[in-house]
Every structure is written in structure tokens, then in C-alpha cells.
Short mmCIF file of N, CA and C in Angstrom, two decimals:
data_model
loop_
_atom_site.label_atom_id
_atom_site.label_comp_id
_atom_site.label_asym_id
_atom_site.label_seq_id
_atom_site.Cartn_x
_atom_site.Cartn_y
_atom_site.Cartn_z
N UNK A 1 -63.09 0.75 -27.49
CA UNK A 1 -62.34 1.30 -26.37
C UNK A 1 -60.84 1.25 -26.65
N UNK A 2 -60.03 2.17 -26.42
CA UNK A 2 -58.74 2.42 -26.51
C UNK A 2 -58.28 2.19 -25.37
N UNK A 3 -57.42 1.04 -25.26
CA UNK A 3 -56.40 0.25 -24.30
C UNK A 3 -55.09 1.12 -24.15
N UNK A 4 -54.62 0.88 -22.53
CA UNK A 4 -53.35 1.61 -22.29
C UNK A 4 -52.13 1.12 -22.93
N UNK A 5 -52.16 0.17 -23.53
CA UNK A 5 -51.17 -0.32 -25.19
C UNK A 5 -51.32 -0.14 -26.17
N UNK A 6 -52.91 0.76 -26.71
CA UNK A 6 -53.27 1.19 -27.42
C UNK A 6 -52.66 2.70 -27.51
N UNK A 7 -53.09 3.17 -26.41
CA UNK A 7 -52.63 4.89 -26.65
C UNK A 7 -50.89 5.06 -26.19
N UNK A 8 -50.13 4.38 -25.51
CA UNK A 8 -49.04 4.03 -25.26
C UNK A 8 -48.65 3.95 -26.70
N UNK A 9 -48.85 2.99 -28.19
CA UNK A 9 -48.19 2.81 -29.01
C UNK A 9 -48.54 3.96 -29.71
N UNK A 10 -49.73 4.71 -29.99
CA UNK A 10 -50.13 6.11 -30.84
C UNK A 10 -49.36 7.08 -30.47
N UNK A 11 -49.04 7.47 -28.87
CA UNK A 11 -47.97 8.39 -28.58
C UNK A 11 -46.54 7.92 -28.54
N UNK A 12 -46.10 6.89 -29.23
CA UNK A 12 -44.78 6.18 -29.51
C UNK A 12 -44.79 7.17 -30.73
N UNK A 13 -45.55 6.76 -31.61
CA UNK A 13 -45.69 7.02 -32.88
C UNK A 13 -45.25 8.61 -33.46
N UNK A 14 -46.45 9.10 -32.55
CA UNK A 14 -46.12 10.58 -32.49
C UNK A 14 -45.41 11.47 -32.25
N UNK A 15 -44.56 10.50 -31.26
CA UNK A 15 -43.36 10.98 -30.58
C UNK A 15 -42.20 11.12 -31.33
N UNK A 16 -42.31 9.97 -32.18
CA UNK A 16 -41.09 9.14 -33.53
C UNK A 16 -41.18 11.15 -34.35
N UNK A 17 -42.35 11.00 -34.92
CA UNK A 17 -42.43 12.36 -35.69
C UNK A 17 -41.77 13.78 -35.05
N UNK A 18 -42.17 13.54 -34.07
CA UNK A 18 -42.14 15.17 -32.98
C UNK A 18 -40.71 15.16 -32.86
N UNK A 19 -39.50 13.93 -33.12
CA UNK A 19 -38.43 14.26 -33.65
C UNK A 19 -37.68 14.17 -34.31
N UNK A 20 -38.60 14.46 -35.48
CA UNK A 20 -37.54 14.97 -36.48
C UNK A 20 -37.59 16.26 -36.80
N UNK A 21 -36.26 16.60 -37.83
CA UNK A 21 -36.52 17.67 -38.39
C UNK A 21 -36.98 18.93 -38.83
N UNK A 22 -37.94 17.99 -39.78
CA UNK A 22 -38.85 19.07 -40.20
C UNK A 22 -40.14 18.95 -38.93
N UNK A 23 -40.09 18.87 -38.22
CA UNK A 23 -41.21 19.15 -36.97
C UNK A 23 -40.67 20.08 -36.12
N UNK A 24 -39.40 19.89 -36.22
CA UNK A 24 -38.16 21.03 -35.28
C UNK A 24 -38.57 22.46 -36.01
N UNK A 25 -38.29 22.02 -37.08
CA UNK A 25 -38.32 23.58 -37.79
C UNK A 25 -39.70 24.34 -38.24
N UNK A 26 -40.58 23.06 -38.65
CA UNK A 26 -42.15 23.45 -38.00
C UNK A 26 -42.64 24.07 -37.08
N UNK A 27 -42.57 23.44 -35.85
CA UNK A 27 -42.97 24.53 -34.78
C UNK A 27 -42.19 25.76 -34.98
N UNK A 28 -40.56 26.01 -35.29
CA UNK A 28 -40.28 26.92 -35.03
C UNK A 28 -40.34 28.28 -35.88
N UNK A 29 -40.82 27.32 -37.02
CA UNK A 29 -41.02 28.75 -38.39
C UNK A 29 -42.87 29.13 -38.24
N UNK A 30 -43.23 28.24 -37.56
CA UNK A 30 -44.83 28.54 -37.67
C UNK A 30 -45.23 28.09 -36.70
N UNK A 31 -45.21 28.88 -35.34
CA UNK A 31 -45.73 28.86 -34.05
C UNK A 31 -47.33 28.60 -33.82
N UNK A 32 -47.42 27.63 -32.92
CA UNK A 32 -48.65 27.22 -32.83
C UNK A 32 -50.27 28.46 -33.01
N UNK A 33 -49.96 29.99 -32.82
CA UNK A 33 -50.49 30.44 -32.51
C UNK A 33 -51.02 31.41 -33.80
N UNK A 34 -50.00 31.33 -35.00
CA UNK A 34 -49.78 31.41 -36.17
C UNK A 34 -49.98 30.70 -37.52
N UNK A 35 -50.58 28.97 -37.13
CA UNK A 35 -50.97 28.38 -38.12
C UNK A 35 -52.35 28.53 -38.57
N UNK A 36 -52.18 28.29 -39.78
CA UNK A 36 -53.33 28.94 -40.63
C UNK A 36 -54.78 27.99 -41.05
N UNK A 37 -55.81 28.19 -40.65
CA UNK A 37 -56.84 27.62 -40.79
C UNK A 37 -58.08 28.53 -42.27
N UNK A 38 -59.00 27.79 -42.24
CA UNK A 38 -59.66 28.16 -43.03
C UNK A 38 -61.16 27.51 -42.20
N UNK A 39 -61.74 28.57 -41.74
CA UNK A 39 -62.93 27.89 -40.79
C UNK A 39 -62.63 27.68 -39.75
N UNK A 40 -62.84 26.44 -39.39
CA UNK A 40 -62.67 25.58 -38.26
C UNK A 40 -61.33 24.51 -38.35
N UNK A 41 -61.20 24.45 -39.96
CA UNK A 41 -59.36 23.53 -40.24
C UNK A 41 -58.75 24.25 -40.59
N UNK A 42 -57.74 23.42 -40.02
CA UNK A 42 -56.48 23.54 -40.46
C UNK A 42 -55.84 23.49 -41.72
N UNK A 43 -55.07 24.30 -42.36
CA UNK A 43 -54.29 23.89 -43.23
C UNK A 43 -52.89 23.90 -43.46
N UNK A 44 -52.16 24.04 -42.54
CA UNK A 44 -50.70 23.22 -41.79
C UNK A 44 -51.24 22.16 -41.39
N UNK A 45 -50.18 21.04 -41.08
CA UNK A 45 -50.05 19.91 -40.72
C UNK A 45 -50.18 19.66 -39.37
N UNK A 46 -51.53 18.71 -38.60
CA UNK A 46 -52.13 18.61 -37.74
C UNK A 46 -51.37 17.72 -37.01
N UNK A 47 -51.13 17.79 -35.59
CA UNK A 47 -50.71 16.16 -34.94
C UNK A 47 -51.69 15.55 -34.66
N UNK A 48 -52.13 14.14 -34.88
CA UNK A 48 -53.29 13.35 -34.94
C UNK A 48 -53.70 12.98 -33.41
N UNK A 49 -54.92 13.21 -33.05
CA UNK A 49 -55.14 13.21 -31.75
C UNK A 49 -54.94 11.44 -31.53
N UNK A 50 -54.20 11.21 -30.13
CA UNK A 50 -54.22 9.67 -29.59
C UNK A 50 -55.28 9.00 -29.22
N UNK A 51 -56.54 10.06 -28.64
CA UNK A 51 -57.67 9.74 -28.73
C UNK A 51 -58.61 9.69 -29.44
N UNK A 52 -58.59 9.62 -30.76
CA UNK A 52 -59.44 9.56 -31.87
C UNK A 52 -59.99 8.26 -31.58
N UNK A 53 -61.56 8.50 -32.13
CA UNK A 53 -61.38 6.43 -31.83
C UNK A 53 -62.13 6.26 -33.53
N UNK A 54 -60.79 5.96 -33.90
CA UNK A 54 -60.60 5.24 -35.10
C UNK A 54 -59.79 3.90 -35.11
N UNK A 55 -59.52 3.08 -35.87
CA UNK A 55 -58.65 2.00 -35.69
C UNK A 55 -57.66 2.07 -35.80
N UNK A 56 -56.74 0.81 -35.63
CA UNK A 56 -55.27 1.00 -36.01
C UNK A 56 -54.88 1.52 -37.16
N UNK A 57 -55.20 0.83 -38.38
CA UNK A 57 -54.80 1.47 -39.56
C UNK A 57 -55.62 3.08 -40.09
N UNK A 58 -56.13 3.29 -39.12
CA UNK A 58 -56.75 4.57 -40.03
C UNK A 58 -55.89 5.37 -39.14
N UNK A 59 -55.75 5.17 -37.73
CA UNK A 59 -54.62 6.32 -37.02
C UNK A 59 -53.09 5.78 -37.73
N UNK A 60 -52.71 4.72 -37.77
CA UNK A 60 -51.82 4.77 -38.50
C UNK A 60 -51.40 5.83 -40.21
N UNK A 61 -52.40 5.51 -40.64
CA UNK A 61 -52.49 6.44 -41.97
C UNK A 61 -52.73 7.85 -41.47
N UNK A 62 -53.35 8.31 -40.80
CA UNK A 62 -53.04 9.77 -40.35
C UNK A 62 -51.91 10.20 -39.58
N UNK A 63 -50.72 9.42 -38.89
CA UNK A 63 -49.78 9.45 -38.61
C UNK A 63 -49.08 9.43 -39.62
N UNK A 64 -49.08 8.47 -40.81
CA UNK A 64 -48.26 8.74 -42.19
C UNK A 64 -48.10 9.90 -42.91
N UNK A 65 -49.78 10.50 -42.92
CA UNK A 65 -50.07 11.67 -43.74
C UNK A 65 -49.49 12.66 -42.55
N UNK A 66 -48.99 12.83 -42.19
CA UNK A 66 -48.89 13.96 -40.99
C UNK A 66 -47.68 14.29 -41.30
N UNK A 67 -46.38 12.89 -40.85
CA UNK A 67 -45.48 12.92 -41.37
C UNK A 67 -44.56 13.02 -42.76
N UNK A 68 -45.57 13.05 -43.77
CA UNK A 68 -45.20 13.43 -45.14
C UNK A 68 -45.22 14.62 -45.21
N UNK A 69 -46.11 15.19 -44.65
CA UNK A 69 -46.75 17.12 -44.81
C UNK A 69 -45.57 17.28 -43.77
N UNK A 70 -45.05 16.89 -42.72
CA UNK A 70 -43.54 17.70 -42.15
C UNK A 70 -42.58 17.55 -42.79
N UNK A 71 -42.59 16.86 -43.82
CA UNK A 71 -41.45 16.18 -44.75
C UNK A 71 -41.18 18.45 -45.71
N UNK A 72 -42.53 18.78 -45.92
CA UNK A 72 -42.12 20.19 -46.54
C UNK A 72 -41.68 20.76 -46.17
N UNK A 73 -41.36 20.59 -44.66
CA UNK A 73 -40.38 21.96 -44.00
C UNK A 73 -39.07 20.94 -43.76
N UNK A 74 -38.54 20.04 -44.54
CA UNK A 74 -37.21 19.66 -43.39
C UNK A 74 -36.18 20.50 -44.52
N UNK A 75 -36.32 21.00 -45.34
CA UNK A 75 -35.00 21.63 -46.20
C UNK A 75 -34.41 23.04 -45.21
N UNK A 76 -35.72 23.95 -45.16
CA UNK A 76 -35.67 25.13 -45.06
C UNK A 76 -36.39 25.51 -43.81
N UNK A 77 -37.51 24.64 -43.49
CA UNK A 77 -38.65 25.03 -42.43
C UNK A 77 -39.46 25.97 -42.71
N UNK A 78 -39.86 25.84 -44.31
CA UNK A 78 -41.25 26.81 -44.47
C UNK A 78 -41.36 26.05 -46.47
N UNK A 79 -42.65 26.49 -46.53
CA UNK A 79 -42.93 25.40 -47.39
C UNK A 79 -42.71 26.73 -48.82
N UNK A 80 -42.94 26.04 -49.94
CA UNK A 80 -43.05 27.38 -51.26
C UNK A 80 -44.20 27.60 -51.29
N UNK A 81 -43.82 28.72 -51.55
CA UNK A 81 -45.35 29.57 -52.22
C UNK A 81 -46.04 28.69 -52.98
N UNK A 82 -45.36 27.72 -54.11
CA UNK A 82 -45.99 26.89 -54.75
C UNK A 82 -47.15 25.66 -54.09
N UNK A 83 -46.14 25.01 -52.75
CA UNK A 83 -46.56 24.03 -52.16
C UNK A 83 -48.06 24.64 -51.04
N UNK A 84 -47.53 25.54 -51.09
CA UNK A 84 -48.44 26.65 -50.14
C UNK A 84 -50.31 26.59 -50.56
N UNK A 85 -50.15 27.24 -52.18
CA UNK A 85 -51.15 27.10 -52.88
C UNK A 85 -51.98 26.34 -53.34
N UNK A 86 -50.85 25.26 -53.46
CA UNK A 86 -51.33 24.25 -54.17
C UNK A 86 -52.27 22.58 -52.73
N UNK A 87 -51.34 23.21 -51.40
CA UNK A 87 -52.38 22.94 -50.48
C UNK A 87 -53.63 23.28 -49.92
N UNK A 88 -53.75 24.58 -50.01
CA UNK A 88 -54.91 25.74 -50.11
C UNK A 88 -55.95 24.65 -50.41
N UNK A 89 -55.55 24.45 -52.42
CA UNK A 89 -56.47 24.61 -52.98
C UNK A 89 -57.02 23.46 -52.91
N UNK A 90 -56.03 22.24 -52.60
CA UNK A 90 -56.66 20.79 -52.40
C UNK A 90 -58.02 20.57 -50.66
N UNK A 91 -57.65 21.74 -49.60
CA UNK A 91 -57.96 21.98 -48.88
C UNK A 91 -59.36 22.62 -48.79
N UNK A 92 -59.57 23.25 -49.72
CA UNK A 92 -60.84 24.05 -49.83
C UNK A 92 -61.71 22.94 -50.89
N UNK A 93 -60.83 22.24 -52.15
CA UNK A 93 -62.33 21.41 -52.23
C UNK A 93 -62.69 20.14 -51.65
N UNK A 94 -61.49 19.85 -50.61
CA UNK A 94 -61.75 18.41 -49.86
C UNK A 94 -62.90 18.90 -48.50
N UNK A 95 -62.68 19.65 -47.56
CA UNK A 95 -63.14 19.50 -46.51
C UNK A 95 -64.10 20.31 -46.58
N UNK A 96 -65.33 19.14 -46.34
CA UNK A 96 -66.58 20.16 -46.27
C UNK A 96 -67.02 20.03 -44.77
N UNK A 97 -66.69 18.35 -44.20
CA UNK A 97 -66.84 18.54 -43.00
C UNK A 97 -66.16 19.42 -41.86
N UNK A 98 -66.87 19.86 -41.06
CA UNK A 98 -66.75 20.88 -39.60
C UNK A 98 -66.25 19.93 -38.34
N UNK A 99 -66.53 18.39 -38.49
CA UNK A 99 -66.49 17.61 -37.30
C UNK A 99 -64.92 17.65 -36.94
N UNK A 100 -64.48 17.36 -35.62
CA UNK A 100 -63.05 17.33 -35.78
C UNK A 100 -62.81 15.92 -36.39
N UNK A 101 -63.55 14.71 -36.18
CA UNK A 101 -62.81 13.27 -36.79
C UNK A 101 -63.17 13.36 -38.32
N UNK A 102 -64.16 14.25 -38.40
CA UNK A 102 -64.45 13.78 -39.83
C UNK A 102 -63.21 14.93 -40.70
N UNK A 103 -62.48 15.46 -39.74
CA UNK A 103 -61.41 16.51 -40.27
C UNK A 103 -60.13 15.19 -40.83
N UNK A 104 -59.95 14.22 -39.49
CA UNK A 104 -59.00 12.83 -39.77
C UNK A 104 -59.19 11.76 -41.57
N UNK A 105 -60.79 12.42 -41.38
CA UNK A 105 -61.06 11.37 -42.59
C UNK A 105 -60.20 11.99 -43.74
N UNK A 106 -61.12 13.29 -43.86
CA UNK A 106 -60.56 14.43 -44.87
C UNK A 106 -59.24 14.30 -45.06
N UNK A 107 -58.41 13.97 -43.66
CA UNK A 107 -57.14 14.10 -44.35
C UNK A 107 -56.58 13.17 -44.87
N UNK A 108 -57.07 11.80 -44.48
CA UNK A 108 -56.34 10.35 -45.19
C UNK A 108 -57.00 10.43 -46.77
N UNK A 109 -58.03 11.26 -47.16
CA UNK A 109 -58.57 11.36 -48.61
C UNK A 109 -57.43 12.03 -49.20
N UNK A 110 -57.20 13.43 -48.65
CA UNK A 110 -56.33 14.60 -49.48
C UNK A 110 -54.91 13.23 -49.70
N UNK A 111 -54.53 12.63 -48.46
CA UNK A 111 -53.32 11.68 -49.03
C UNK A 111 -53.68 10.78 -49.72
N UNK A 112 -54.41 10.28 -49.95
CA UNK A 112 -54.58 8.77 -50.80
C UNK A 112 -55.03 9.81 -52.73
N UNK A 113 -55.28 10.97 -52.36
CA UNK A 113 -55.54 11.71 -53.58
C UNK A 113 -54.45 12.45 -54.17
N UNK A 114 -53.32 12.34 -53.37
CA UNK A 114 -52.30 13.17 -53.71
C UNK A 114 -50.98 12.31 -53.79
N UNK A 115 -51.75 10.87 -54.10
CA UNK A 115 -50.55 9.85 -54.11
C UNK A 115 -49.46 9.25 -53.46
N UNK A 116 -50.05 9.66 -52.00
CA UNK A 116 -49.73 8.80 -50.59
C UNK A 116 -50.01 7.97 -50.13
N UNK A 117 -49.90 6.72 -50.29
CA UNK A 117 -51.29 5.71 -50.35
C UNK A 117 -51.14 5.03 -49.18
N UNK A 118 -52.05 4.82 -48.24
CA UNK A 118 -51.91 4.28 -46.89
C UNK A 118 -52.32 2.88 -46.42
#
């Protein structure tokens, strides 16, 4: 069960992200209605639901990985063609799951595989 100091500190967290930068220029170069999926995921950078019921450190590590992937838009607010592709492609052979949490897992793998280590 997730305690009201529980979800109180996850939307601290999220909040920390939602201002910076590259989240500014995120939403504004790639409108919610415009990000790009493949299936059922995503492949822009997700905000991690507060209600996941995962633990501390695993929502913590998807709050990390979240905030590294906004880290590509804080120069310019849109990522390279390079970075573009090269997420694609890590994207298409990581996620086989459809579930939305098992989408959370997927993503603390793609970071701990791409040398983000949580």
C-alpha cells in the first residue's frame, strides 16, 4: 500500500523534474499529443506514474531514468537524428511487454543497459 508520504514524496520528485529545462522545452517541442509510440509504448520520455506500486528504489530509478532521457532536450529541445535512432532501436529490442508496469521495468533495463546505473 502506498502511504500519503509515500505519494506526497513521488510527486516531490516529479515535480523536481517537471522543472527543469529540458522538460520546459520537452513539452514544448513535442506536445503531448505528438509523442511517438510504437504499439502501445512509448518512445519519448515517460513521467513515471506516482501510483505504480513498485518500491522505493525501483520508482526512484525510473524517476532517474526519466530524468536523464530529458537531459536530450535541454541544449536545443529536440533530440538528433542520431539520438533519435539509436533510441528506436534500443526500444524495439527491449520491450516486448504490453503491460503498463511491465513498460517501468523495461525502462530501468534500457538504463542500467545503456550505462545509467540505478
Amino acid at each position: 500500500d502506498l502511504t500519503e508520504r509515500c505519494l506526497a514524496q513521488r510527486q516531490k520528485q516529479i515535480n523536481f523534474g517537471k522543472n527543469t529545462k529540458g522538460y520546459q522545452l520537452y513539452v514544448q517541442k513535442v506536445p503531448k499529443d505528438q509523442r511517438r509510440k510504437k504499439g502501445n509504448r512509448y518512445i519519448d520520455p515517460v513521467t513515471p506514474d506516482i501510483y505504480a506500486p513498485v518500491g522505493k528504489k525501483c520508482f526512484d530509478g525510473l524517476v532517474r531514468c526519466w530524468r536523464r532521457r530529458l537531459h536530450d532536450f535541454d541544449e536545443d529541445g529536440q533530440q538528433s537524428q542520431e539520438q533519435q535512432s539509436g533510441q528506436e532501436q534500443q526500444l524495439q529490442e527491449q520491450y516486448e511487454a504490453v503491460d503498463e508496469y511491465a513498460l517501468y521495468a523495461q525502462e530501468i533495463n534500457i538504463c542500467r543497459e545503456s550505462g545509467l546505473f540505478i
